[in-house]
Coordinates of C-alpha atoms in Angstrom, one line a residue:
Chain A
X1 CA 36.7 120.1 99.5
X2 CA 33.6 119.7 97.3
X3 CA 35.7 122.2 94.8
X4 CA 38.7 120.1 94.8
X5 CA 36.7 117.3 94.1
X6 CA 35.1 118.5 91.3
X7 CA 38.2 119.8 90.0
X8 CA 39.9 117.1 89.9
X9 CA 36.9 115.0 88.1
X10 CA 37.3 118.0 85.2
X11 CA 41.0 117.1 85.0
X12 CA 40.3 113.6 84.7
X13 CA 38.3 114.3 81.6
X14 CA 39.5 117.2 80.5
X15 CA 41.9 115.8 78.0
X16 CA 39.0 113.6 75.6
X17 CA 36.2 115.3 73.5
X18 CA 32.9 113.6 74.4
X19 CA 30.2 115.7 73.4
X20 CA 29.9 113.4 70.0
X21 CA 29.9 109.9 71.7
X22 CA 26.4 108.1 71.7
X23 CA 26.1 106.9 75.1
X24 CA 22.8 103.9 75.6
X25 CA 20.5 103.3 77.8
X26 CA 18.0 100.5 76.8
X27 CA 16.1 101.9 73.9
X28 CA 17.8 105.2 74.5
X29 CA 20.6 106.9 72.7
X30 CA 22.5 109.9 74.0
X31 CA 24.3 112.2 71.6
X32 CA 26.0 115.6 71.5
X33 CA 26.0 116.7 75.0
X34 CA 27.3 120.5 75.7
X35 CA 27.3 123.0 77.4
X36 CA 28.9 126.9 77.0
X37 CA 31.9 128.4 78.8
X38 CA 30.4 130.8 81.9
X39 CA 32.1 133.9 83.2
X40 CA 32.6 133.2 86.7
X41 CA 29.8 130.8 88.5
X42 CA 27.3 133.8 89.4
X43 CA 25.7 133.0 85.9
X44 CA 23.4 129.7 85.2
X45 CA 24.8 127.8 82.7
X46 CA 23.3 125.3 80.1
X47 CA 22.6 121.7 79.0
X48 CA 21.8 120.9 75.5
X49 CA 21.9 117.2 74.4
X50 CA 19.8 114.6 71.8
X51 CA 18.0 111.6 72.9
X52 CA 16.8 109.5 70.6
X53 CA 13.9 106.5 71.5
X54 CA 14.7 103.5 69.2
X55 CA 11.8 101.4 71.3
X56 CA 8.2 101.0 70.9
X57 CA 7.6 103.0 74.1
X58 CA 7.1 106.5 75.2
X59 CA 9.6 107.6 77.8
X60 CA 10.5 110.9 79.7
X61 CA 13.5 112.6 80.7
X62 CA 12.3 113.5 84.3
X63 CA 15.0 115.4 85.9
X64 CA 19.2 116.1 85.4
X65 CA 21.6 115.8 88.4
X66 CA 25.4 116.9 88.1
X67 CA 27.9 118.0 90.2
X68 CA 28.8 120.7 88.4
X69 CA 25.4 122.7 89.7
X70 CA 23.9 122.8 92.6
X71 CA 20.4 123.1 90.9
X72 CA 19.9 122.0 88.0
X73 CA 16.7 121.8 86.1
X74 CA 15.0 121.6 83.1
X75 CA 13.5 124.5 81.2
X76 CA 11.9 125.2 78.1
X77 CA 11.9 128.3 76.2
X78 CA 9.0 129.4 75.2
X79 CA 8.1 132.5 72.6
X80 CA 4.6 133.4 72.6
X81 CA 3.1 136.7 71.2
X82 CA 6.5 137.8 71.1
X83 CA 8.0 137.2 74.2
X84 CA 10.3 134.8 75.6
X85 CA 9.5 133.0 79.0
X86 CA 11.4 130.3 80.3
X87 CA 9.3 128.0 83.0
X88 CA 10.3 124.9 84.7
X89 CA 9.8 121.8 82.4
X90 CA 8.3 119.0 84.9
X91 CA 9.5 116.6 82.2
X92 CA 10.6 116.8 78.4
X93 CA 8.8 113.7 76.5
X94 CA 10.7 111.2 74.7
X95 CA 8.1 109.7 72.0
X96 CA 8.6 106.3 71.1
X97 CA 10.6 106.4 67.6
X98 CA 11.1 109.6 67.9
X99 CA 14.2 112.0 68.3
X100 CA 14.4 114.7 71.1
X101 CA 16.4 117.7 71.4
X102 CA 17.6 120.2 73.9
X103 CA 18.7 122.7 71.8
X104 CA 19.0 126.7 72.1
X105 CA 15.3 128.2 71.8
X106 CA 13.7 125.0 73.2
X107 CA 14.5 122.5 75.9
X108 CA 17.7 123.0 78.1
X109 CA 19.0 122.1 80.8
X110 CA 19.5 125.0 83.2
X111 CA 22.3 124.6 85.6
X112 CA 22.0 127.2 88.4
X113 CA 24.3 127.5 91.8
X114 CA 27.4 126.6 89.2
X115 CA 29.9 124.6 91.6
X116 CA 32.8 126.5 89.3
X117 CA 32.9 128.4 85.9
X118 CA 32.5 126.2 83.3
X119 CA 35.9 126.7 81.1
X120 CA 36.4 125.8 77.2
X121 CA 37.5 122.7 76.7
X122 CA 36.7 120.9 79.6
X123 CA 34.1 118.6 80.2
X124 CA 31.6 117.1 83.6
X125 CA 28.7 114.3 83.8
X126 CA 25.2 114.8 84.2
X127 CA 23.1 112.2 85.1
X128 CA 19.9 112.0 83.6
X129 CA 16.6 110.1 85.0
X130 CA 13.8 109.1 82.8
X131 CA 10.7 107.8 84.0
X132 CA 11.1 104.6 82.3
X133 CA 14.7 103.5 81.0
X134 CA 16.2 104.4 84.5
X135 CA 19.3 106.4 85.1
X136 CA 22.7 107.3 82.6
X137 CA 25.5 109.5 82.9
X138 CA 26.5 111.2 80.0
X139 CA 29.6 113.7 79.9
X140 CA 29.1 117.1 78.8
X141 CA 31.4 118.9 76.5
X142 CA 32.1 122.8 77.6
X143 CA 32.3 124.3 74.4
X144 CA 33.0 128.5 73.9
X145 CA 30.1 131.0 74.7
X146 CA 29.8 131.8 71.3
X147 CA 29.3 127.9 70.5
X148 CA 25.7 127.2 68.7
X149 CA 26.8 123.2 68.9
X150 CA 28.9 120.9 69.1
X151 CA 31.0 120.0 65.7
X152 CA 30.1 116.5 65.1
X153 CA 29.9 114.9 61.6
X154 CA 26.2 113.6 62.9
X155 CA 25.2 117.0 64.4
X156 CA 22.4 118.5 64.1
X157 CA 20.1 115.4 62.1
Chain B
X1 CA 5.3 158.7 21.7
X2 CA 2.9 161.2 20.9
X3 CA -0.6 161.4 22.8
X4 CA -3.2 162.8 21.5
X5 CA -5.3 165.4 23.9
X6 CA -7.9 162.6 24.9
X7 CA -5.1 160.7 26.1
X8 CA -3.1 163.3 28.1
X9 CA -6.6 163.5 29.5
X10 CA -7.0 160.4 30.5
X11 CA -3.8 159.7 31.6
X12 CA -4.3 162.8 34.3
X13 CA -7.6 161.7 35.2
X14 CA -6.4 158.6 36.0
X15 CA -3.4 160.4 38.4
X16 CA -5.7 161.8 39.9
X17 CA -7.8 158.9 40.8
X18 CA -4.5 157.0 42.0
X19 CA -3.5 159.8 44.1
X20 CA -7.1 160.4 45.6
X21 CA -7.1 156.5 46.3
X22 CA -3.7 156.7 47.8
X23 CA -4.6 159.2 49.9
X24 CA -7.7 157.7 51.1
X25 CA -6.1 154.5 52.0
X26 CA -3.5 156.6 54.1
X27 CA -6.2 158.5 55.9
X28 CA -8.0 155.4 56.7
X29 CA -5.0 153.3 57.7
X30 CA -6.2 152.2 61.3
X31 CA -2.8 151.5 62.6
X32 CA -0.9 154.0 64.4
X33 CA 2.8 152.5 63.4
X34 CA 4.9 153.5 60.6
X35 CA 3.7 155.6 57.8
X36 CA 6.4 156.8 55.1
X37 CA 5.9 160.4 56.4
X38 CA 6.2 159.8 60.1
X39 CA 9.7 157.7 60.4
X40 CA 9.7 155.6 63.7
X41 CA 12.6 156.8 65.9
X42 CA 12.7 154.5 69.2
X43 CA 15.3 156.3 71.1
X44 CA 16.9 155.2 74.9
X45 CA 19.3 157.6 77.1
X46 CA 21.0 154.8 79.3
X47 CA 24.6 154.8 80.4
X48 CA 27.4 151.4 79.6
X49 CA 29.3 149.7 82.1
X50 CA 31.5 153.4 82.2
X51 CA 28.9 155.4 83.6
X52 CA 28.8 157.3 80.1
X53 CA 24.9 158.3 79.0
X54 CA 24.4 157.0 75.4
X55 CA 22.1 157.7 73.0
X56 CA 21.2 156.5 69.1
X57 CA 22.4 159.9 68.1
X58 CA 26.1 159.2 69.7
X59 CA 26.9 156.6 67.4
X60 CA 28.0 158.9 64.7
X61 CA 25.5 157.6 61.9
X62 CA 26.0 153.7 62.4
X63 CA 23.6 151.2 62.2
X64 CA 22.5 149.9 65.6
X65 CA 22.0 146.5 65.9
X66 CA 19.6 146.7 69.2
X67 CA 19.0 143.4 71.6
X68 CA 17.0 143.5 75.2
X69 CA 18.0 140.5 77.5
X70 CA 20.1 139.9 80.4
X71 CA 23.2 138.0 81.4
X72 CA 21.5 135.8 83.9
X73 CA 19.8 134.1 80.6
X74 CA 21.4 130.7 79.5
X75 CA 19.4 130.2 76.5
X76 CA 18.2 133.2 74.6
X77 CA 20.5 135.8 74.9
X78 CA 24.0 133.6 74.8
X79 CA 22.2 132.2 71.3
X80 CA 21.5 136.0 70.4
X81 CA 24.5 137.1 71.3
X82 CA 26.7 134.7 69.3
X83 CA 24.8 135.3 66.2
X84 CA 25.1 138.7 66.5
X85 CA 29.0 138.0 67.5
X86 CA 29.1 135.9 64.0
X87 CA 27.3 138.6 62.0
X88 CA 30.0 141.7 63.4
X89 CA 32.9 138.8 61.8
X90 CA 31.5 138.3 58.6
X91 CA 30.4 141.9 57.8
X92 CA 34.5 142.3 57.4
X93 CA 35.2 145.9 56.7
X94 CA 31.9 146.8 57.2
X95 CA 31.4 146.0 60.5
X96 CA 32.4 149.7 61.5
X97 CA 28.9 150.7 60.4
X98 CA 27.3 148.9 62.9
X99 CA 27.0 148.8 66.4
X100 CA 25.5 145.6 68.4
X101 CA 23.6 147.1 71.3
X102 CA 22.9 145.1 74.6
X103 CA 20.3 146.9 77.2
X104 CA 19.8 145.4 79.6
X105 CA 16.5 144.5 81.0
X106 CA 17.4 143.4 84.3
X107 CA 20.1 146.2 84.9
X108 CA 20.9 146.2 88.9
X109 CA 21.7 142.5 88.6
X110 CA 23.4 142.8 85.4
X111 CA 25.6 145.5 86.6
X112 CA 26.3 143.6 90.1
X113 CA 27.5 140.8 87.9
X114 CA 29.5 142.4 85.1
X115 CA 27.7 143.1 81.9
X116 CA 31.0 144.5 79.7
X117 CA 32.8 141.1 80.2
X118 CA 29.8 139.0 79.2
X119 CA 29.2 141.0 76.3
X120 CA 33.1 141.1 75.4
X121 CA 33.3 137.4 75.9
X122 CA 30.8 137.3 72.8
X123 CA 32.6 139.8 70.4
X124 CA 34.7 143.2 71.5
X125 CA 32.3 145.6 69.4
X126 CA 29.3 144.9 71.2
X127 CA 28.3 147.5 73.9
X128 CA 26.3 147.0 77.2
X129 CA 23.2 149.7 78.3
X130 CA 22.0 148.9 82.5
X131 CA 20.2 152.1 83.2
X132 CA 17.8 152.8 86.3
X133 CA 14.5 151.4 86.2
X134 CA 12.6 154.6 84.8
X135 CA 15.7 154.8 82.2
X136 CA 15.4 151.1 81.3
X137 CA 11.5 151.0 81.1
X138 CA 11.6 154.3 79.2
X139 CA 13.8 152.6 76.5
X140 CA 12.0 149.5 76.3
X141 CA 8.3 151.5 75.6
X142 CA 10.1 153.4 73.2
X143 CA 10.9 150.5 71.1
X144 CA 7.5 148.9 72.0
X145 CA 8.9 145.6 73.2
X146 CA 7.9 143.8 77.0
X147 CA 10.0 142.8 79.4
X148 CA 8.6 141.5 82.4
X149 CA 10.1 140.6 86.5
X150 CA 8.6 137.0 87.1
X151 CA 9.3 135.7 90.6
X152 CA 10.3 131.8 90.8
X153 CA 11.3 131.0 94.0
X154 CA 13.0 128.0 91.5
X155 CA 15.3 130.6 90.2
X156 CA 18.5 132.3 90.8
X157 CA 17.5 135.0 93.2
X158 CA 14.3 133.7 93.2
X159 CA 13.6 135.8 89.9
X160 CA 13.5 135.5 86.1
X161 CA 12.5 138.1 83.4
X162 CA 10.4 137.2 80.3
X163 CA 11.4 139.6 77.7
X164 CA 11.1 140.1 73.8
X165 CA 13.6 138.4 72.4
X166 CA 14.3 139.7 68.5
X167 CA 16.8 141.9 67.3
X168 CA 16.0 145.4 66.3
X169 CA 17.7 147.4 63.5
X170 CA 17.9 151.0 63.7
X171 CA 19.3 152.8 60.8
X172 CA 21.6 156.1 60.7
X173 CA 19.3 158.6 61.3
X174 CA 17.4 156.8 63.8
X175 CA 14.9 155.2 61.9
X176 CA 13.6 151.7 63.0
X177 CA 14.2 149.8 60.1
X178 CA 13.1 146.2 60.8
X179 CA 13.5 143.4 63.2
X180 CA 15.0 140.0 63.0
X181 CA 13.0 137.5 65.0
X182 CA 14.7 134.9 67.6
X183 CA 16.5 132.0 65.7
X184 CA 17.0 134.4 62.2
X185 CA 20.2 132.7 60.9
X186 CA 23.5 135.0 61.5
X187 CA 23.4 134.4 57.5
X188 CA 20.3 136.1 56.9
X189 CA 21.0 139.1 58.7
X190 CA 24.1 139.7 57.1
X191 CA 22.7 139.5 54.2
X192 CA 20.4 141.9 55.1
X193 CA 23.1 144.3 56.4
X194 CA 25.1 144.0 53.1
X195 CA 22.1 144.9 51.1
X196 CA 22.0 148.6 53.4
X197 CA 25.8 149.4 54.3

């Protein structure tokens, strides 16, 4: 039932591209959320996304929640003498003024018990929590495995 | 030019001196690594998705384009893999010299979850190695990288492995050539390639 559910929220949106929409909360934007295709739903999959903090105060992105997962957290690669680690983030910082990405090598979102694959082309929210501005829902763009972002005139600033 | 018999001796004395210098820097070279008389030749024995034992020497004088990781990895190795996936595009016509290599570091879950349709899903040419443990570790100190088992009880299976995370390039007869560390543009290792194939 869950499945169908979730289903039929990924047919609702399947047919719009929102991965370049700014999404606001307060002094927060929301940019170029997306995700890769998985190969079943045995495999974590991924969050990348931008938040910028237009205010005068430092916020926090605390913690993710989507039904697409049925634990997802945030994680931060991290390369140190070489090696790659990836520990749980407790909370990715959001300076006041400042732009903050999850991006491949860095901060991601790491979606683990996957409800279903995530397919190409479709899309499903996450909700974010910061410590400060509250809650948003932003939705999430499945692009292919082999994506490195999502093709937005805007990307990548 | 014509030297006069001073200057040929000069000139020899000073060949000498270059040579004796040379040779003293070699003989006093504290690191063990790679000297141009004793090529590096990492080498693994581990079999693909088949069952079929491959070594460097079966890949009839390619270039090997080498990556450790493992498919349980959202971050890294996707973003490895699709560079490497870009790079096997743009080489064109010489993308038959080289062969993308994927050994697994976490092979007994790898294997339980399919590691030739993950690597396919990046790019066709790219070939999966999940040996035993002794097979897998044995590769892994022969190319001198680290891959570790962390437990999390946070993670799927209530594991996650920590791992090196560049790509290594291994040239025709075996010979370690370089590596490309994590985040190398696809761009600047195909430039790379081009200047070698």
């Amino acid at each position: 039932m869950k499945a169908l559910a979730f289903s039929a929220i990924l047919t609702l949106t399947a047919s719009a591209s929102f991965a370049c929409e700014t999404v606001t909360l307060g002094d927060l934007t929301i940019q170029n959320a997306w995700s890769r295709a998985t190969i079943g739903a045995g495999r974590p999959g991924v969050l990348y996304l931008e938040i910028t903090n237009n205010g005068g105060t430092d916020d926090a992105l605390v913690g993710i929640a989507t039904p697409a997962a049925g634990m997802p957290m945030l994680h931060e690669t991290v390369v140190s003498d070489g090696v790659a680690s990836m520990p749980h983030a407790m909370a990715v910082p959001v300076p006041a003024g400042q732009t903050v990405a999850l991006a491949p090598g860095g901060y991601h979102g790491m979606l683990m018990d996957l409800t279903a694959a995530l397919k190409e082309g479709e899309t499903f929210p996450v909700t974010l929590m910061f410590q400060a501005a509250g809650e948003v829902t932003v939705t999430v763009d499945v692009l292919s495995m082999r994506a490195e972002g999502p093709d937005c005139a805007d990307a990548g600033q | 030019m014509r030297l006069t018999g001073m200057q040929k001796a000069l000139w020899a004395a000073a060949g000498i001196a270059v040579l004796a210098y040379a040779t003293l820097l070699r003989d006093t070279d504290p690191s063990p690594g790679i000297v141009a008389d004793a090529p590096f030749r990492p080498t693994f024995s581990l079999p693909d998705e088949t069952g079929r034992l491959l070594s460097p020497s079966d890949f009839g004088g390619k270039h090997l384009l080498v990556f450790f990781g493992f498919t349980n990895c959202p971050d890294v190795c996707p973003t490895t893999l699709a560079e490497v996936a870009q790079v096997m595009d743009d080489l064109g016509p010489d993308a038959g010299n080289v062969q993308p290599l994927f050994i697994s570091i976490d092979p007994e879950r790898d294997r339980r979850l399919g590691l030739a349709d993950f690597t396919a899903a990046f790019h066709p040419a790219i070939i999966g190695l999940a040996g035993d443990a002794a097979q897998t570790r044995a590769a892994a100190d022969s190319f001198r990288i680290h891959f570790a088992r962390e437990d999390d009880a946070a993670a799927s299976d209530g594991y996650t492995m920590s791992h090196s995370p560049a790509l290594y390039l291994i040239g025709p007869k075996g010979d370690w050539l370089r590596q490309f560390t994590y985040g190398t543009p696809a761009s600047e290792i195909l430039a790379d390639l081009r200047s070698r194939l």
